[in-house]
GROMACS .gro file of C-alpha atoms in nm:
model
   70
    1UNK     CA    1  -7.478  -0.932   4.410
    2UNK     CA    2  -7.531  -0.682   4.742
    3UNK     CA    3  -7.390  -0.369   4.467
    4UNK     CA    4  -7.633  -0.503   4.222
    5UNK     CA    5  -7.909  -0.488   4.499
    6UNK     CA    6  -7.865  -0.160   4.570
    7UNK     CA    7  -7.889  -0.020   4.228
    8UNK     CA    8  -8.218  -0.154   4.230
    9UNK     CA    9  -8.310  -0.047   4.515
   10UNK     CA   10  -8.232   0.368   4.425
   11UNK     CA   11  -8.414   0.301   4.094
   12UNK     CA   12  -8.706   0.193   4.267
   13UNK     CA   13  -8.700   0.455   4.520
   14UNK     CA   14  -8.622   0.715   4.251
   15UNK     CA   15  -8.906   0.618   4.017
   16UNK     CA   16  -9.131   0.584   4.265
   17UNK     CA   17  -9.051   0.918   4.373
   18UNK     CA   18  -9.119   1.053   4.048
   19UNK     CA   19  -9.447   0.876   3.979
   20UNK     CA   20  -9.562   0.985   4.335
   21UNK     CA   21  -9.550   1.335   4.256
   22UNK     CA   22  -9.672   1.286   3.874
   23UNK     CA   23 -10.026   1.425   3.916
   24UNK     CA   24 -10.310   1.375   3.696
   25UNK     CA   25 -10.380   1.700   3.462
   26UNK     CA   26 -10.770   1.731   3.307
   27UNK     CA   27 -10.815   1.630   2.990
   28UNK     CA   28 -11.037   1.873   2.791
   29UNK     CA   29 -11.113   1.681   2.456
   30UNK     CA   30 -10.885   1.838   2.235
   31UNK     CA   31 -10.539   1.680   2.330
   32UNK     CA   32 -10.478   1.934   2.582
   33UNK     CA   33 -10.428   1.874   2.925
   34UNK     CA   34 -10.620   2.261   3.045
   35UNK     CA   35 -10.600   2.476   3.296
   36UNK     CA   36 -10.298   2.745   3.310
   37UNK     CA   37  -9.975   2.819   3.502
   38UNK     CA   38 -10.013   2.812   3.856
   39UNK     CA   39  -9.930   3.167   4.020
   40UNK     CA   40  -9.576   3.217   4.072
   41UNK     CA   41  -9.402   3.128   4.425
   42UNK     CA   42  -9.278   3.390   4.653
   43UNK     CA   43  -8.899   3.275   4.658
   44UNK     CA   44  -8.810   3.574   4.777
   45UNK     CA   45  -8.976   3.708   5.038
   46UNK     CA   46  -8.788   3.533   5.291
   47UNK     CA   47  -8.463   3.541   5.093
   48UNK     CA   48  -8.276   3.819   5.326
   49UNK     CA   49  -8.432   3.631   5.637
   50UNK     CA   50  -8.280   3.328   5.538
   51UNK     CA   51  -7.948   3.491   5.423
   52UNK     CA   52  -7.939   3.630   5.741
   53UNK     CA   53  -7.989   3.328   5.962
   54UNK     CA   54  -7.755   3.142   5.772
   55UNK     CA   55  -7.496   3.403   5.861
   56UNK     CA   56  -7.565   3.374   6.209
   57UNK     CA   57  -7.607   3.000   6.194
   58UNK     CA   58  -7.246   3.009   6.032
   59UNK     CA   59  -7.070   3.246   6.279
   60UNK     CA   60  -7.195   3.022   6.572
   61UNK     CA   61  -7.081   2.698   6.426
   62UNK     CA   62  -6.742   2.914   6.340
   63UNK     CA   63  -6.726   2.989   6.700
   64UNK     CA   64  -6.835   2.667   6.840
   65UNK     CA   65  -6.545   2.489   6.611
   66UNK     CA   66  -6.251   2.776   6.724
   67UNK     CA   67  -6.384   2.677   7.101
   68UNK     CA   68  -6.336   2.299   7.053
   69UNK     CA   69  -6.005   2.310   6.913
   70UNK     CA   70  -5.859   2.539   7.198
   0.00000   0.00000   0.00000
C-alpha cells in the first residue's frame, strides 16, 4: 500500500507539472491556435563560460577529494 502511494503521488506531481506549464494559445476562428515561433534562445552565448567554470568547478572538487584522502 505505501509503494502504491507513491506512484500516485509522482503521477500527480508529474501531471500537474505538465498542466502548470500548458499555456493557453489564441484561438483565431479558423482551427488555428495563431501567432508564430517565438525567437530562438541564445544557448550559446554563455556556452564557453559555462564550459569553462565547469572545468574549474571540476579541478577544485578533484583537488579537494586528492586532499581528503591524504
Amino acid at each position: 500500500m505505501k509503494h502504491l502511494s507513491k506512484i500516485y503521488l509522482l503521477a500527480f506531481l508529474v501531471f500537474a507539472d505538465i498542466t502548470a506549464f500548458a499555456g493557453p494559445g489564441d484561438d483565431t476562428g479558423g482551427g488555428d491556435l495563431g501567432g508564430g515561433d517565438p525567437p530562438a534562445a541564445p544557448i550559446n552565448t554563455y556556452l564557453i563560460i559555462m564550459l569553462g567554470f565547469a572545468l574549474v568547478l571540476g579541478f577544485y572538487s578533484l583537488k579537494k577529494y586528492r586532499k581528503q584522502i591524504n
